[in-house]
């Protein structure tokens, strides 16, 4: 939405919050840690949706250097393919759409340069096929993608040297330096990102529920897929645990510490890498959406997980991998919007899997036909609430149109759950047992007091 900072401020006042990091969270966390590609990415997305208020008023990011750079470099370029999508108007920081388009193109080109340089540094990411700036024929005006040549829709690249397309100009380097300083010195952003760290993780096991944002990367035959990092292979739970540590290292290791840069680069891979559990698609086709008309190049193939997880046996395999019983346990996902209007259901694999992304983001609501889900879990069982879109406070008051929700009971517990059945209850039971043993030892004189 238009003001993520306000949402975060509300969440931070809740008495009990846990966050499963998604790809957009990871991108902002990487930006706050100083990853240049992540900084470019969150700026590009925010500018593309006209979200200047969250950047400038919310987080105090100084966009003046970017606007001046873009206005100078792209002064004669209408940047028509980079005009922002205006889902929400800015209240405090209105920007002329023409200037926003120039800023959008400027940061996108810098992002592609920085990303492709990272791909060169990390051949283990296996992303050579995404190095598209180097695949452009700057004389012919074409780009070669997976062996096929396509005409480019835009060839105005004043900051690209065809002999070395990934080289940043002096102006781009200075711009990145100032933007990075702005992100790292934003007190509000840093405070909110630290909250996301302290109250979250890449997955969580809680009361027989396994929660994660996207997927557990799998191969077509249903095996856990392996990612090689630093000469070691990780898959399944070991992959999630390794990534959880690396996400923390990216932010909390001191600058210059051993492993800091590798962890920081991995934050960007998590945003868009094929084996990233918070992304889980074959590729991120941002470049193609901007520059190639053929929509076949825009397709992002989902990881096999997203089909396999509809099978009970695959869900059971994943639950067992994370140490949960297959009977009575559930997997709870987000990431992939459920197209309710097309008949798709959020409950899959015979009630083992819940996909509760229904389009909370306004950009997805026409695709899904609703505005998101809330999954409720209490002593009686599981209930799923689907929400209609909320237009505005004004329409709610004038037309008496509030958020409408439908509530469905999707699973009733065979016996009502008691406190002792929960994770917290089991912890309490252990403490009670320990206290009884302590009292018994005291009464029998095994503990000496002075």
mmCIF file of C-alpha atoms in Angstrom, residues 217-363:
data_model
loop_
_atom_site.group_PDB
_atom_site.id
_atom_site.type_symbol
_atom_site.label_atom_id
_atom_site.label_comp_id
_atom_site.label_asym_id
_atom_site.label_seq_id
_atom_site.Cartn_x
_atom_site.Cartn_y
_atom_site.Cartn_z
ATOM 1 C CA UNK A 217 12.178 -25.389 -3.231
ATOM 2 C CA UNK A 218 11.544 -28.776 -4.842
ATOM 3 C CA UNK A 219 12.405 -30.666 -8.002
ATOM 4 C CA UNK A 220 9.763 -32.008 -10.380
ATOM 5 C CA UNK A 221 9.969 -35.474 -8.835
ATOM 6 C CA UNK A 222 9.097 -34.130 -5.370
ATOM 7 C CA UNK A 223 12.597 -34.097 -3.854
ATOM 8 C CA UNK A 224 13.870 -31.108 -1.927
ATOM 9 C CA UNK A 225 15.994 -28.993 -4.274
ATOM 10 C CA UNK A 226 19.569 -28.176 -3.263
ATOM 11 C CA UNK A 227 21.220 -24.758 -3.413
ATOM 12 C CA UNK A 228 25.020 -24.606 -3.315
ATOM 13 C CA UNK A 229 26.511 -21.737 -1.308
ATOM 14 C CA UNK A 230 30.167 -21.568 -0.325
ATOM 15 C CA UNK A 231 30.745 -25.125 -1.476
ATOM 16 C CA UNK A 232 27.986 -26.504 0.768
ATOM 17 C CA UNK A 233 24.595 -27.834 -0.304
ATOM 18 C CA UNK A 234 21.403 -26.891 1.546
ATOM 19 C CA UNK A 235 17.862 -28.174 1.107
ATOM 20 C CA UNK A 236 14.594 -28.485 3.037
ATOM 21 C CA UNK A 237 14.838 -27.394 6.664
ATOM 22 C CA UNK A 238 18.626 -27.033 6.508
ATOM 23 C CA UNK A 239 18.192 -24.503 3.675
ATOM 24 C CA UNK A 240 15.674 -22.472 5.667
ATOM 25 C CA UNK A 241 17.881 -22.514 8.774
ATOM 26 C CA UNK A 242 20.964 -21.503 6.778
ATOM 27 C CA UNK A 243 19.130 -18.638 5.079
ATOM 28 C CA UNK A 244 17.734 -17.475 8.403
ATOM 29 C CA UNK A 245 21.303 -17.149 9.742
ATOM 30 C CA UNK A 246 22.528 -15.397 6.613
ATOM 31 C CA UNK A 247 19.688 -12.860 6.703
ATOM 32 C CA UNK A 248 20.760 -11.956 10.248
ATOM 33 C CA UNK A 249 24.439 -11.846 9.240
ATOM 34 C CA UNK A 250 23.648 -9.434 6.404
ATOM 35 C CA UNK A 251 22.295 -6.868 8.844
ATOM 36 C CA UNK A 252 24.066 -7.472 12.142
ATOM 37 C CA UNK A 253 27.636 -8.406 11.177
ATOM 38 C CA UNK A 254 29.902 -5.342 11.327
ATOM 39 C CA UNK A 255 31.057 -3.851 8.033
ATOM 40 C CA UNK A 256 34.197 -5.623 6.896
ATOM 41 C CA UNK A 257 33.526 -8.725 8.990
ATOM 42 C CA UNK A 258 34.197 -12.121 7.440
ATOM 43 C CA UNK A 259 31.092 -13.297 5.584
ATOM 44 C CA UNK A 260 29.322 -9.911 5.646
ATOM 45 C CA UNK A 261 29.447 -9.246 1.886
ATOM 46 C CA UNK A 262 28.383 -12.802 0.982
ATOM 47 C CA UNK A 263 25.384 -12.556 3.297
ATOM 48 C CA UNK A 264 24.498 -9.086 2.007
ATOM 49 C CA UNK A 265 24.596 -10.260 -1.630
ATOM 50 C CA UNK A 266 22.433 -13.251 -0.706
ATOM 51 C CA UNK A 267 19.668 -10.842 0.380
ATOM 52 C CA UNK A 268 19.291 -9.824 -3.248
ATOM 53 C CA UNK A 269 19.313 -13.470 -4.398
ATOM 54 C CA UNK A 270 16.479 -14.171 -1.952
ATOM 55 C CA UNK A 271 14.461 -11.426 -3.656
ATOM 56 C CA UNK A 272 14.635 -12.952 -7.123
ATOM 57 C CA UNK A 273 16.643 -16.200 -7.207
ATOM 58 C CA UNK A 274 15.102 -19.330 -8.688
ATOM 59 C CA UNK A 275 15.802 -21.429 -5.572
ATOM 60 C CA UNK A 276 14.853 -18.715 -3.110
ATOM 61 C CA UNK A 277 12.053 -19.977 -0.821
ATOM 62 C CA UNK A 278 10.571 -16.472 -0.633
ATOM 63 C CA UNK A 279 10.440 -16.118 -4.442
ATOM 64 C CA UNK A 280 10.393 -19.557 -6.024
ATOM 65 C CA UNK A 281 10.075 -18.735 -9.720
ATOM 66 C CA UNK A 282 12.402 -19.478 -12.619
ATOM 67 C CA UNK A 283 13.298 -15.796 -13.076
ATOM 68 C CA UNK A 284 12.246 -12.227 -12.363
ATOM 69 C CA UNK A 285 11.367 -10.762 -15.787
ATOM 70 C CA UNK A 286 11.582 -7.069 -14.883
ATOM 71 C CA UNK A 287 13.901 -6.299 -17.829
ATOM 72 C CA UNK A 288 11.575 -8.001 -20.321
ATOM 73 C CA UNK A 289 8.519 -6.117 -19.047
ATOM 74 C CA UNK A 290 10.274 -2.829 -19.747
ATOM 75 C CA UNK A 291 12.023 -3.545 -23.012
ATOM 76 C CA UNK A 292 10.551 -6.572 -24.857
ATOM 77 C CA UNK A 293 7.081 -6.601 -26.393
ATOM 78 C CA UNK A 294 6.765 -10.389 -26.790
ATOM 79 C CA UNK A 295 4.798 -11.452 -23.707
ATOM 80 C CA UNK A 296 6.191 -14.973 -23.919
ATOM 81 C CA UNK A 297 9.410 -13.512 -22.483
ATOM 82 C CA UNK A 298 7.502 -12.122 -19.492
ATOM 83 C CA UNK A 299 6.513 -15.544 -18.199
ATOM 84 C CA UNK A 300 7.915 -16.583 -14.813
ATOM 85 C CA UNK A 301 7.654 -20.339 -14.281
ATOM 86 C CA UNK A 302 6.696 -21.315 -10.736
ATOM 87 C CA UNK A 303 8.823 -23.739 -8.741
ATOM 88 C CA UNK A 304 7.423 -27.324 -8.886
ATOM 89 C CA UNK A 305 6.487 -26.903 -5.201
ATOM 90 C CA UNK A 306 3.430 -24.832 -6.106
ATOM 91 C CA UNK A 307 1.822 -27.785 -7.917
ATOM 92 C CA UNK A 308 3.242 -30.568 -5.772
ATOM 93 C CA UNK A 309 2.031 -28.982 -2.520
ATOM 94 C CA UNK A 310 -1.556 -29.698 -3.516
ATOM 95 C CA UNK A 311 -0.831 -33.386 -2.830
ATOM 96 C CA UNK A 312 -1.330 -34.710 0.699
ATOM 97 C CA UNK A 313 1.821 -36.841 0.581
ATOM 98 C CA UNK A 314 4.006 -33.840 -0.330
ATOM 99 C CA UNK A 315 2.572 -31.767 2.516
ATOM 100 C CA UNK A 316 3.212 -34.686 4.875
ATOM 101 C CA UNK A 317 6.803 -34.911 3.628
ATOM 102 C CA UNK A 318 7.360 -31.208 4.339
ATOM 103 C CA UNK A 319 5.731 -31.390 7.770
ATOM 104 C CA UNK A 320 7.938 -34.347 8.723
ATOM 105 C CA UNK A 321 11.020 -32.479 7.473
ATOM 106 C CA UNK A 322 10.259 -29.764 10.032
ATOM 107 C CA UNK A 323 9.563 -32.205 12.850
ATOM 108 C CA UNK A 324 5.765 -31.898 12.872
ATOM 109 C CA UNK A 325 3.220 -34.694 13.025
ATOM 110 C CA UNK A 326 1.360 -35.255 9.794
ATOM 111 C CA UNK A 327 -1.956 -35.734 11.595
ATOM 112 C CA UNK A 328 -3.575 -32.449 12.604
ATOM 113 C CA UNK A 329 -0.743 -30.220 11.318
ATOM 114 C CA UNK A 330 -1.001 -27.562 8.618
ATOM 115 C CA UNK A 331 1.166 -25.559 6.226
ATOM 116 C CA UNK A 332 0.295 -21.866 5.927
ATOM 117 C CA UNK A 333 1.566 -19.954 2.868
ATOM 118 C CA UNK A 334 1.305 -16.518 1.348
ATOM 119 C CA UNK A 335 3.087 -15.153 -1.764
ATOM 120 C CA UNK A 336 0.837 -16.478 -4.545
ATOM 121 C CA UNK A 337 -2.498 -14.638 -4.777
ATOM 122 C CA UNK A 338 -5.501 -16.972 -4.778
ATOM 123 C CA UNK A 339 -7.698 -16.130 -7.772
ATOM 124 C CA UNK A 340 -11.044 -16.585 -6.054
ATOM 125 C CA UNK A 341 -12.902 -15.034 -8.991
ATOM 126 C CA UNK A 342 -11.593 -17.865 -11.213
ATOM 127 C CA UNK A 343 -12.792 -20.546 -8.800
ATOM 128 C CA UNK A 344 -9.461 -21.149 -7.083
ATOM 129 C CA UNK A 345 -9.660 -22.147 -3.415
ATOM 130 C CA UNK A 346 -7.315 -21.142 -0.583
ATOM 131 C CA UNK A 347 -7.563 -24.548 1.132
ATOM 132 C CA UNK A 348 -5.625 -27.303 -0.627
ATOM 133 C CA UNK A 349 -4.296 -30.848 -0.133
ATOM 134 C CA UNK A 350 -7.378 -31.987 1.767
ATOM 135 C CA UNK A 351 -7.034 -29.254 4.376
ATOM 136 C CA UNK A 352 -3.273 -29.663 4.903
ATOM 137 C CA UNK A 353 -2.329 -26.416 3.129
ATOM 138 C CA UNK A 354 -3.722 -22.894 3.425
ATOM 139 C CA UNK A 355 -2.709 -20.171 0.960
ATOM 140 C CA UNK A 356 -3.886 -16.947 2.548
ATOM 141 C CA UNK A 357 -2.723 -14.373 -0.009
ATOM 142 C CA UNK A 358 -5.934 -13.043 -1.478
ATOM 143 C CA UNK A 359 -4.821 -9.649 -2.725
ATOM 144 C CA UNK A 360 -4.301 -7.411 0.283
ATOM 145 C CA UNK A 361 -2.220 -5.275 -2.096
ATOM 146 C CA UNK A 362 -4.475 -3.093 -4.231
ATOM 147 C CA UNK A 363 -2.449 -3.987 -7.335
#
